[in-house]
PDB file of C-alpha atoms in Angstrom:
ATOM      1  CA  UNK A   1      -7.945  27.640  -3.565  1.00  0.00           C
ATOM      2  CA  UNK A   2      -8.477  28.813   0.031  1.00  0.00           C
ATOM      3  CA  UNK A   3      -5.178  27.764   2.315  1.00  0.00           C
ATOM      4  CA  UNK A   4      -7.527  25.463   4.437  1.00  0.00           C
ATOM      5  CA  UNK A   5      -8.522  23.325   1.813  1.00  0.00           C
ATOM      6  CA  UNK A   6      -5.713  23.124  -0.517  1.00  0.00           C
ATOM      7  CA  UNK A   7      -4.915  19.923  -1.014  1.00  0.00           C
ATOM      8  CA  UNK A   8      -8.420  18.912  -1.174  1.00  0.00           C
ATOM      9  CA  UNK A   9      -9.404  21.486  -3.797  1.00  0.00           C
ATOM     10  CA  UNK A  10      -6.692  20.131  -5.763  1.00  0.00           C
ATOM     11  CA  UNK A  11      -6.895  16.519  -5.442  1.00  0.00           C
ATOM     12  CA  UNK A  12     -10.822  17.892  -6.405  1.00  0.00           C
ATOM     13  CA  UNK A  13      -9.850  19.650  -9.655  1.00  0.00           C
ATOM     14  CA  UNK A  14     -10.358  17.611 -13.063  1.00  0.00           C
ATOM     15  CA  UNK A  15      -6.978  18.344 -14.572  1.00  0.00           C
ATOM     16  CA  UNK A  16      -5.512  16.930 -10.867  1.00  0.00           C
ATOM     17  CA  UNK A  17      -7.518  13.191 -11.316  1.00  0.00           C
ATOM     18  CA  UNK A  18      -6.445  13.856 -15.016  1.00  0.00           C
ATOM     19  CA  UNK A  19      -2.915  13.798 -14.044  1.00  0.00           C
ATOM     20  CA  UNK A  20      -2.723  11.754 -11.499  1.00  0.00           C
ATOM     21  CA  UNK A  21      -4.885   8.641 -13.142  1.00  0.00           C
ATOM     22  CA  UNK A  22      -2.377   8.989 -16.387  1.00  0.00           C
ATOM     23  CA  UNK A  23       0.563   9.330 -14.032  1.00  0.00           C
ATOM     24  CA  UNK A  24      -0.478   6.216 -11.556  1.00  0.00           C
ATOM     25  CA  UNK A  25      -1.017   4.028 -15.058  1.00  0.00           C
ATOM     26  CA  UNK A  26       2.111   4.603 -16.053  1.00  0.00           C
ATOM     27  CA  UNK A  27       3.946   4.008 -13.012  1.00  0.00           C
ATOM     28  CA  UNK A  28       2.274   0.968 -12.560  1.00  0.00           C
ATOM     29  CA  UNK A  29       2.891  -0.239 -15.946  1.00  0.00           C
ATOM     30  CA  UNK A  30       6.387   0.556 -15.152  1.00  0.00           C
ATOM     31  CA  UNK A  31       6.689  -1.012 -11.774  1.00  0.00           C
ATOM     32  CA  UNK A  32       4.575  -4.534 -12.950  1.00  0.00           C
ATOM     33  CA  UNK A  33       7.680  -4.687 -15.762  1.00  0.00           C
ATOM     34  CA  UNK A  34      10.358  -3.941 -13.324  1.00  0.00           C
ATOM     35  CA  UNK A  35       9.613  -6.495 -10.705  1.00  0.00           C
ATOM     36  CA  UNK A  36       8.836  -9.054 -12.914  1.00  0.00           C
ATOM     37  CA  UNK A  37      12.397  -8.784 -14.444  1.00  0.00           C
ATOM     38  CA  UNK A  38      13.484  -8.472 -10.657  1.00  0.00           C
ATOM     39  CA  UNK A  39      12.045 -12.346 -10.254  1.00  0.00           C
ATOM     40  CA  UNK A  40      13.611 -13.686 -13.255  1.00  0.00           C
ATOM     41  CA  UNK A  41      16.682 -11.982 -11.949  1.00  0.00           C
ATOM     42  CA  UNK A  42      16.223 -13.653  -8.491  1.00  0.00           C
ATOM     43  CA  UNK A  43      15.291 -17.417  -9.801  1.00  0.00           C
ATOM     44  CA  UNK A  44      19.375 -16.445 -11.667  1.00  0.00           C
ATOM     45  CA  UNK A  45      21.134 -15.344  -9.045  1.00  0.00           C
ATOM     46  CA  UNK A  46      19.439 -18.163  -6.504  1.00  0.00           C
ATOM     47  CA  UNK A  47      21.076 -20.900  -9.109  1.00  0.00           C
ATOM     48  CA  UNK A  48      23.823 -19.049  -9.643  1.00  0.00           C
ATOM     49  CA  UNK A  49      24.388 -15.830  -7.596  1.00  0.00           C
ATOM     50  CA  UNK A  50      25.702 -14.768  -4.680  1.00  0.00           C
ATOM     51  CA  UNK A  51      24.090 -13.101  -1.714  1.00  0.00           C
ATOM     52  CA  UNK A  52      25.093  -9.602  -2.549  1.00  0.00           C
ATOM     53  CA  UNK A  53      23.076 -10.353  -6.187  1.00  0.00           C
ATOM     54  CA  UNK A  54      19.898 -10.888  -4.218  1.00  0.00           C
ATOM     55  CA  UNK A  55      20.420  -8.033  -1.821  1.00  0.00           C
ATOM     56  CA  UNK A  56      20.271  -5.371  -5.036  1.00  0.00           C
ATOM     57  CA  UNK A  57      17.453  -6.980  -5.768  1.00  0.00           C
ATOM     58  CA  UNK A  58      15.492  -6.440  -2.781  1.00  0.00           C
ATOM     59  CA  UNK A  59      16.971  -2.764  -3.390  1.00  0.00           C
ATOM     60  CA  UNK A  60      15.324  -2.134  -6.874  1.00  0.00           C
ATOM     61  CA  UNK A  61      11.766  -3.758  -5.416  1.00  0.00           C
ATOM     62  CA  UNK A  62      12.141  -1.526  -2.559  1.00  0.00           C
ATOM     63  CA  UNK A  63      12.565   1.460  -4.611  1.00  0.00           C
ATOM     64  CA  UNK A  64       9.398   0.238  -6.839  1.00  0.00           C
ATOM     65  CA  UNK A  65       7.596   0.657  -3.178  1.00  0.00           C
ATOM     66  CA  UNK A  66       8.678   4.074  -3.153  1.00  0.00           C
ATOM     67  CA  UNK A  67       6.955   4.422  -6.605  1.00  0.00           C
ATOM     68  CA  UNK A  68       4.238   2.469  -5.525  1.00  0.00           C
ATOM     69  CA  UNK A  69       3.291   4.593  -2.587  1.00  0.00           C
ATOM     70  CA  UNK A  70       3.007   7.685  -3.866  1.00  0.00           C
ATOM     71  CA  UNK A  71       0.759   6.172  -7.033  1.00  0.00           C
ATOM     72  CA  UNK A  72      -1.470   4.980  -4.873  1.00  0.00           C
ATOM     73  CA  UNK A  73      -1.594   7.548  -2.011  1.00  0.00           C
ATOM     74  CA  UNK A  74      -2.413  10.276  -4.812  1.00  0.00           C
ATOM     75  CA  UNK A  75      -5.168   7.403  -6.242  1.00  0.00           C
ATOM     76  CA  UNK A  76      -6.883   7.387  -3.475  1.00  0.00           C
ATOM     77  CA  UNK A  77      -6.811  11.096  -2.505  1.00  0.00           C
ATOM     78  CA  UNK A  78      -8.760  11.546  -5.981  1.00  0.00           C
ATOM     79  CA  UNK A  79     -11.521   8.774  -4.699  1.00  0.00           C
ATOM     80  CA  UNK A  80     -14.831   9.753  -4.618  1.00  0.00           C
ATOM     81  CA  UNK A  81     -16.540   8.631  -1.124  1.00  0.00           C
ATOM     82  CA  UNK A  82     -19.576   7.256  -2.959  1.00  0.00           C
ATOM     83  CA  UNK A  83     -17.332   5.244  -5.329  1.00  0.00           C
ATOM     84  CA  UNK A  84     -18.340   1.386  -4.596  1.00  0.00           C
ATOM     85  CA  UNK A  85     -15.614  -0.030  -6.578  1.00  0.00           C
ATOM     86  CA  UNK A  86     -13.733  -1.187  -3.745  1.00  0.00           C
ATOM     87  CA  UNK A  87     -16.067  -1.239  -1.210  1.00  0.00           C
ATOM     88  CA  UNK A  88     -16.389  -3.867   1.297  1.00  0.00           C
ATOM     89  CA  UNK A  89     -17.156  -4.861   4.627  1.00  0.00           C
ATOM     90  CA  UNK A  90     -15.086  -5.087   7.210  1.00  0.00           C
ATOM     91  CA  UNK A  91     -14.566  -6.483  10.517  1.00  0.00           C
ATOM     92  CA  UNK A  92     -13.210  -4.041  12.827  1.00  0.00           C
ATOM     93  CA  UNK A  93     -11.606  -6.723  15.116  1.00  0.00           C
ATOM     94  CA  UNK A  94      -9.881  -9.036  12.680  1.00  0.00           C
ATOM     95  CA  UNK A  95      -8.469  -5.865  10.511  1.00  0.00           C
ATOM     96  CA  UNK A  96      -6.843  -4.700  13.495  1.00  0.00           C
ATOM     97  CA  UNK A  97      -5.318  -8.314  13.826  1.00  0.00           C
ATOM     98  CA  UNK A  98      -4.460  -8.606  10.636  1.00  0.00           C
ATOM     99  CA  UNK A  99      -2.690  -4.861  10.610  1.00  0.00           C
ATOM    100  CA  UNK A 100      -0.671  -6.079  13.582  1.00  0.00           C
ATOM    101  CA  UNK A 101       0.438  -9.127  11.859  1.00  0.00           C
ATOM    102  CA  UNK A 102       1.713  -7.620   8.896  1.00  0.00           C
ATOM    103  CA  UNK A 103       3.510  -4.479  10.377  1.00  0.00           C
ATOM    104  CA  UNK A 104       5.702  -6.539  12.643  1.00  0.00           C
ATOM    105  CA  UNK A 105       6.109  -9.045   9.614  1.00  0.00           C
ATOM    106  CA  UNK A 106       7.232  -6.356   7.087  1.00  0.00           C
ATOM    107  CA  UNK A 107       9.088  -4.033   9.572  1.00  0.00           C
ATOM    108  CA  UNK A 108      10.738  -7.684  11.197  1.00  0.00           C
ATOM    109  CA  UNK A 109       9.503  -6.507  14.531  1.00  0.00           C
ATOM    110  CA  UNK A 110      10.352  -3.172  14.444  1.00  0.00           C
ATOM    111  CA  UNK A 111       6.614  -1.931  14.255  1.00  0.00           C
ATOM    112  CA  UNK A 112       4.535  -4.491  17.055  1.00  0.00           C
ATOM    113  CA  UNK A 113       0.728  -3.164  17.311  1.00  0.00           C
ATOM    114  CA  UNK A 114      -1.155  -4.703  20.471  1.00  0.00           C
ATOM    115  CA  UNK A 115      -4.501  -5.264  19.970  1.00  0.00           C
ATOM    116  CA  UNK A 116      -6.513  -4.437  22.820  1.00  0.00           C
ATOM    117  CA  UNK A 117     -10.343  -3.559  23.670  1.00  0.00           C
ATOM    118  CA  UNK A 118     -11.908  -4.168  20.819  1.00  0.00           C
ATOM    119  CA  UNK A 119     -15.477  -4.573  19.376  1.00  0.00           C
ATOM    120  CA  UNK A 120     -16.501  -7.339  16.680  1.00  0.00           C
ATOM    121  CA  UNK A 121     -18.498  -4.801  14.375  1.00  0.00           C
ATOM    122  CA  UNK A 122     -18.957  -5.015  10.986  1.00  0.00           C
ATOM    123  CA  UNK A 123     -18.820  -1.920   8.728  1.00  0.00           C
ATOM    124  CA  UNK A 124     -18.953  -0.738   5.111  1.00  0.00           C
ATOM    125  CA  UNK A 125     -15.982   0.929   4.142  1.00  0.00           C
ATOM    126  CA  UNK A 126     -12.967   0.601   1.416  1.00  0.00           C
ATOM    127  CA  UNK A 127     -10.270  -1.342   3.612  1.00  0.00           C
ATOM    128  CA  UNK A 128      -7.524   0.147   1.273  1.00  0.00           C
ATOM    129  CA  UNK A 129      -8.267   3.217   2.017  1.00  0.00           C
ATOM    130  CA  UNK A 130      -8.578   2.712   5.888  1.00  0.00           C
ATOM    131  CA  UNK A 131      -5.046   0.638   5.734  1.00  0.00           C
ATOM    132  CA  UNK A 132      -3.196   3.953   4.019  1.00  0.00           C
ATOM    133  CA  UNK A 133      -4.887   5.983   6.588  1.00  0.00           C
ATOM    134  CA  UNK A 134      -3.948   4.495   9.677  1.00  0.00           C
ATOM    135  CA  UNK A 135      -0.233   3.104   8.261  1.00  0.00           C
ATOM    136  CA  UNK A 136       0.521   7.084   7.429  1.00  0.00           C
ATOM    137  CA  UNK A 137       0.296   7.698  11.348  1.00  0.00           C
ATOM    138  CA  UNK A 138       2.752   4.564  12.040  1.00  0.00           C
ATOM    139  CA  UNK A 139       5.298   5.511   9.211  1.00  0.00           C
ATOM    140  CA  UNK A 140       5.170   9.239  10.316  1.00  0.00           C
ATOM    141  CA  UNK A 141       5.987   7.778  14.273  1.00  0.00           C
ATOM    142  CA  UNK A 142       8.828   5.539  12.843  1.00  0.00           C
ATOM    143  CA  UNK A 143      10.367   7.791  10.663  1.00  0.00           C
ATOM    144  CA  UNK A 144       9.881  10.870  13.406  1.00  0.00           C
ATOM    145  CA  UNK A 145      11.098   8.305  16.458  1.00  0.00           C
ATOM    146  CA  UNK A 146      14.290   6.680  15.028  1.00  0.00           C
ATOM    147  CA  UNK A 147      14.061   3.677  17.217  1.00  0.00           C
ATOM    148  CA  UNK A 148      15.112   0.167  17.124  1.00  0.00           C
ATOM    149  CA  UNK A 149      11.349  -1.000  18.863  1.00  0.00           C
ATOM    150  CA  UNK A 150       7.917   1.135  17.996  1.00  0.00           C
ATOM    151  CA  UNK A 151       5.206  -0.459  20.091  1.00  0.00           C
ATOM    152  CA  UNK A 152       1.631   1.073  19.592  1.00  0.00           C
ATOM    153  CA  UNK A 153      -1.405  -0.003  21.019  1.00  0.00           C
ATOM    154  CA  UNK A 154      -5.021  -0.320  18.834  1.00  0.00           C
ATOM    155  CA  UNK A 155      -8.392   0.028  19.974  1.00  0.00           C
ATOM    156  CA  UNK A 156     -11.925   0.135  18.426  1.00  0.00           C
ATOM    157  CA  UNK A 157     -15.290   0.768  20.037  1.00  0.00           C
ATOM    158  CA  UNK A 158     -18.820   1.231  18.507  1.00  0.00           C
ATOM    159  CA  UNK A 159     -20.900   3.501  19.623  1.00  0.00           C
ATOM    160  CA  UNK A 160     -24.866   4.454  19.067  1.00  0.00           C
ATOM    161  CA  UNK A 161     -23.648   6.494  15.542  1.00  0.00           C
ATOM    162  CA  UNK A 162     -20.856   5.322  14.650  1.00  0.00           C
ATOM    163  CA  UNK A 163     -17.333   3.314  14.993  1.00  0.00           C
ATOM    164  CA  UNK A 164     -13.365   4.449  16.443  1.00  0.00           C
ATOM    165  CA  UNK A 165     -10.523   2.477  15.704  1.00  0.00           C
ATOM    166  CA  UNK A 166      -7.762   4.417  17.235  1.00  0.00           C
ATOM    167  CA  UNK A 167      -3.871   4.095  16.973  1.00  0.00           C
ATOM    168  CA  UNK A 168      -1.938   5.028  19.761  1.00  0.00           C
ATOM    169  CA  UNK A 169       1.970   5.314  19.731  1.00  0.00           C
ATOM    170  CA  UNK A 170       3.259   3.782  23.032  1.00  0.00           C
ATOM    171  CA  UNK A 171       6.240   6.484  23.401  1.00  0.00           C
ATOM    172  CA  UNK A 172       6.080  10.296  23.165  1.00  0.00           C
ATOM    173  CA  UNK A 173       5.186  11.546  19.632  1.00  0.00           C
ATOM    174  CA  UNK A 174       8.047  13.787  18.614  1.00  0.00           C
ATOM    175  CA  UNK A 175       6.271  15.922  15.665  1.00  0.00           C
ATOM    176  CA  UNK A 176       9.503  16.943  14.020  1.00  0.00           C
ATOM    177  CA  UNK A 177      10.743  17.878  10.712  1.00  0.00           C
ATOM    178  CA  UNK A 178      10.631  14.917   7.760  1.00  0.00           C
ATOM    179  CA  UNK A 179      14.244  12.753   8.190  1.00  0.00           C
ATOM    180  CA  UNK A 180      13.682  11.184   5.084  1.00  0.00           C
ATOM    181  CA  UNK A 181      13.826  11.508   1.110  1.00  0.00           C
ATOM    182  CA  UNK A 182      11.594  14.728  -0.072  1.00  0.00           C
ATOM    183  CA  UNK A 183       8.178  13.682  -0.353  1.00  0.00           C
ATOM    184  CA  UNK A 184       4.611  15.633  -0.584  1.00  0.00           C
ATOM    185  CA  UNK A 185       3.233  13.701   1.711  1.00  0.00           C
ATOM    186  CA  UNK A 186       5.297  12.740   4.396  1.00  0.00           C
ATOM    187  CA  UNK A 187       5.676  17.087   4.013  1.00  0.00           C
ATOM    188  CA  UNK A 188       1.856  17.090   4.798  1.00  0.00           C
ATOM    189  CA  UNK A 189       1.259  14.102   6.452  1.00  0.00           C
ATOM    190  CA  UNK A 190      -1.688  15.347   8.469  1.00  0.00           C
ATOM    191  CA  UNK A 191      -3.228  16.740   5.110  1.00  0.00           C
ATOM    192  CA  UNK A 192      -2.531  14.008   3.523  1.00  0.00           C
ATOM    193  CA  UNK A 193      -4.598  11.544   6.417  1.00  0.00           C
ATOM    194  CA  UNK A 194      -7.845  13.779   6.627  1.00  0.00           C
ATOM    195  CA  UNK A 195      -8.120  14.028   2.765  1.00  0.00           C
ATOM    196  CA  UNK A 196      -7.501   9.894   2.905  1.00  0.00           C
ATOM    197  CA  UNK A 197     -10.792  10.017   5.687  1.00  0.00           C
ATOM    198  CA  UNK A 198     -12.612  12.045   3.335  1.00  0.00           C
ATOM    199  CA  UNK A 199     -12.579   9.900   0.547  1.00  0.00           C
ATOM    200  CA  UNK A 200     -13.773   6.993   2.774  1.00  0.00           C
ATOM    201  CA  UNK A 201     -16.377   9.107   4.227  1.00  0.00           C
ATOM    202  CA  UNK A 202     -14.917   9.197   7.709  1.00  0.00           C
ATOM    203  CA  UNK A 203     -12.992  11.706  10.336  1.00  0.00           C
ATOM    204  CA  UNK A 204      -9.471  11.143  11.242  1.00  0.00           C
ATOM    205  CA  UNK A 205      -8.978  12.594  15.225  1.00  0.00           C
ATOM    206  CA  UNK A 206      -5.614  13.733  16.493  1.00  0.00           C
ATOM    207  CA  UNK A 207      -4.371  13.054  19.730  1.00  0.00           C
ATOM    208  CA  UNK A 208      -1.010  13.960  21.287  1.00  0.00           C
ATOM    209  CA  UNK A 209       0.035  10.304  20.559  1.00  0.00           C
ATOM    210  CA  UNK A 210      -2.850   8.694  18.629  1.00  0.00           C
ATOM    211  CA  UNK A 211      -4.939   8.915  15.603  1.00  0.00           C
ATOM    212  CA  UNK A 212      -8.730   8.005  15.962  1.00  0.00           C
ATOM    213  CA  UNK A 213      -9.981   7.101  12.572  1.00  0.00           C
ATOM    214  CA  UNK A 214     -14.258   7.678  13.303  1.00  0.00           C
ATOM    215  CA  UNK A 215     -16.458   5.459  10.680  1.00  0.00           C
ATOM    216  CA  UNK A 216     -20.170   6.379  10.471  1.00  0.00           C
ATOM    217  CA  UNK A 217     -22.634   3.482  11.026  1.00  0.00           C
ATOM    218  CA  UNK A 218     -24.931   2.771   7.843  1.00  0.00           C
ATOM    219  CA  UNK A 219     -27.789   4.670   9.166  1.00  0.00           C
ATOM    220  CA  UNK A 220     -26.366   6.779  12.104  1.00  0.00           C
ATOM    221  CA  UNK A 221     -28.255   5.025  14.780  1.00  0.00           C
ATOM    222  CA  UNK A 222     -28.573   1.232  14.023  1.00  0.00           C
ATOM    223  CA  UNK A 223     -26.070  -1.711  14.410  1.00  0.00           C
ATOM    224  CA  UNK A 224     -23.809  -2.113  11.761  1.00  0.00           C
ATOM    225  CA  UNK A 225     -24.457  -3.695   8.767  1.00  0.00           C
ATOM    226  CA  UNK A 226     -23.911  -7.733   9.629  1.00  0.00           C
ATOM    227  CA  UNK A 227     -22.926  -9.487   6.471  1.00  0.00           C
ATOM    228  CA  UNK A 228     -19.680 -12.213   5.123  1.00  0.00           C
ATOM    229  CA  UNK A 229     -16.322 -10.133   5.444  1.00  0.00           C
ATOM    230  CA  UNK A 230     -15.264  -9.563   2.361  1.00  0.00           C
ATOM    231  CA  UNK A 231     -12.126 -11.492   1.810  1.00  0.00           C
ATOM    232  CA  UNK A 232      -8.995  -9.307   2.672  1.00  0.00           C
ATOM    233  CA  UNK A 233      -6.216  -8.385   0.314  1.00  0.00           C
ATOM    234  CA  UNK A 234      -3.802 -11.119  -1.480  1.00  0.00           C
ATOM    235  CA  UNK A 235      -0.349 -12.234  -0.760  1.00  0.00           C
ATOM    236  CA  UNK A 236       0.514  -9.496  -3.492  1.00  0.00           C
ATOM    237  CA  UNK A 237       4.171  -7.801  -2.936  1.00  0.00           C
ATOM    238  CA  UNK A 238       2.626  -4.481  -3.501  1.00  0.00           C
ATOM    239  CA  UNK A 239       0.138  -4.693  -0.528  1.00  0.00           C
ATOM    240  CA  UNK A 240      -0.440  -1.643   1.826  1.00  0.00           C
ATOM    241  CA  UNK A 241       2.503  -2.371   4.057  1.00  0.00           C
ATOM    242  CA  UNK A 242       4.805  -2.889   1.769  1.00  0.00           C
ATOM    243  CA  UNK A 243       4.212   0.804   0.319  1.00  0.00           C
ATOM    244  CA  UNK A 244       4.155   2.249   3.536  1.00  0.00           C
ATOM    245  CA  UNK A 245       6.776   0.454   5.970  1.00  0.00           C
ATOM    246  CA  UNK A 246       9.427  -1.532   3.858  1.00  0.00           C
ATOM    247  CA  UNK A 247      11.809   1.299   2.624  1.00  0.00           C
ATOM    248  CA  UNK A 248      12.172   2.368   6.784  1.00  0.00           C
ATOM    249  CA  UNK A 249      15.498   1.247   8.323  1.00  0.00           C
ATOM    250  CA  UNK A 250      15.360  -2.049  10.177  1.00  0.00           C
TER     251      UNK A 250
END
């Protein structure tokens, strides 16, 4: 492996998806188990419990995120970008709504996104994918800023080739060391967000404050493809934002 392209070339290697797919079964075996005993435990302690019984609770699904997270960061990381399995369209305008929504929901305000310019296009492109990519820039802000209030701003634009939805922190971006518990990829966060990019066929852009996440058009020089949204994630507890915003401090 060249330095440069480390983590790709081994995300790329066949023992790597190997591991990882064996390794991402069997957490999520683990963690399905786990949080359904957590919500027999809860339907207990709400007949019969006491506060302090439902805040463990919330502990031990919280630390199933933490599972969770890295499962399905390292899942995705071994994605190929022609794999259609979860392909869909999207809508650039109502994902960046719906990203909002949920950030300020799961961080209880701590995260607010404002939606501004923003075009209505349509593109092809696993939403997954795109959510881990641009909620790795807002967890590596709130972990880096330590404050009570994280505002960021989101944009999106389409151009003649292709289409930017960018992420901008409101504050200055303090690119310090990682705060938090050892992890790989909050260690290579940047790594870990281009190889995320890749595997969606895209380009992730740093700014000084921002991350641009660049989506080819189907053809390079035609409207994107109009066609139904696909419908958006459920109401599961193990969505996107839970993985990557509910352990942080509120």
């Amino acid at each position: 492996m060249d330095e440069k392209n480390e983590l790709r070339d081994f995300f790329e290697s066949p023992f790597a998806k190997d591991y990882i797919a064996y390794t991402e079964y069997l957490v999520r075996r683990s963690v399905t188990g786990i949080s359904a005993s957590c919500e027999l435990l809860r339907e207990i302690a709400d007949r019969h419990g006491t506060k302090k019984e439902s805040e463990l609770i919330e502990g031990i699904l919280t630390m199933c995120c933490d599972l969770m997270r890295n499962a399905e960061l390292s899942k995705a990381l071994i994605a190929s970008p022609d794999d259609a399995e979860r392909t869909g369209t999207v809508r650039t305008d109502t994902f960046l709504a719906d990203l909002a929504a949920n950030c300020e929901a799961v961080t209880a305000g701590k995260c607010r996104i404002t939606v501004m310019e923003c075009s209505a296009s349509f593109v092809r492109t696993n939403s997954d994918i795109l959510r881990l990519l641009l909620l790795s820039f807002i967890r590596k802000y709130m972990l880096a800023s330590g404050s009570e209030k994280n505002i960021f701003e989101a944009f999106c634009k389409e151009t003649v080739e292709n289409v930017k939805i960018c992420i901008r922190a409101a504050g200055t971006f303090v690119d310090g060391e990682n705060i938090g518990l050892p992890d790989v990829f909050e260690n290579y966060p940047n790594e870990t967000v281009q190889g995320l990019a890749a595997r969606i066929g895209a380009e992730a852009v740093f700014g000084d404050n921002e991350i641009t996440a660049v989506i080819p058009l189907s053809d390079g020089n035609a409207s994107a493809v109009l066609e139904a949204p696909s419908a958006e994630f459920g109401e599961s507890f193990f969505n996107p934002f839970n993985l990557m915003l509910r352990d942080l401090p509120l």
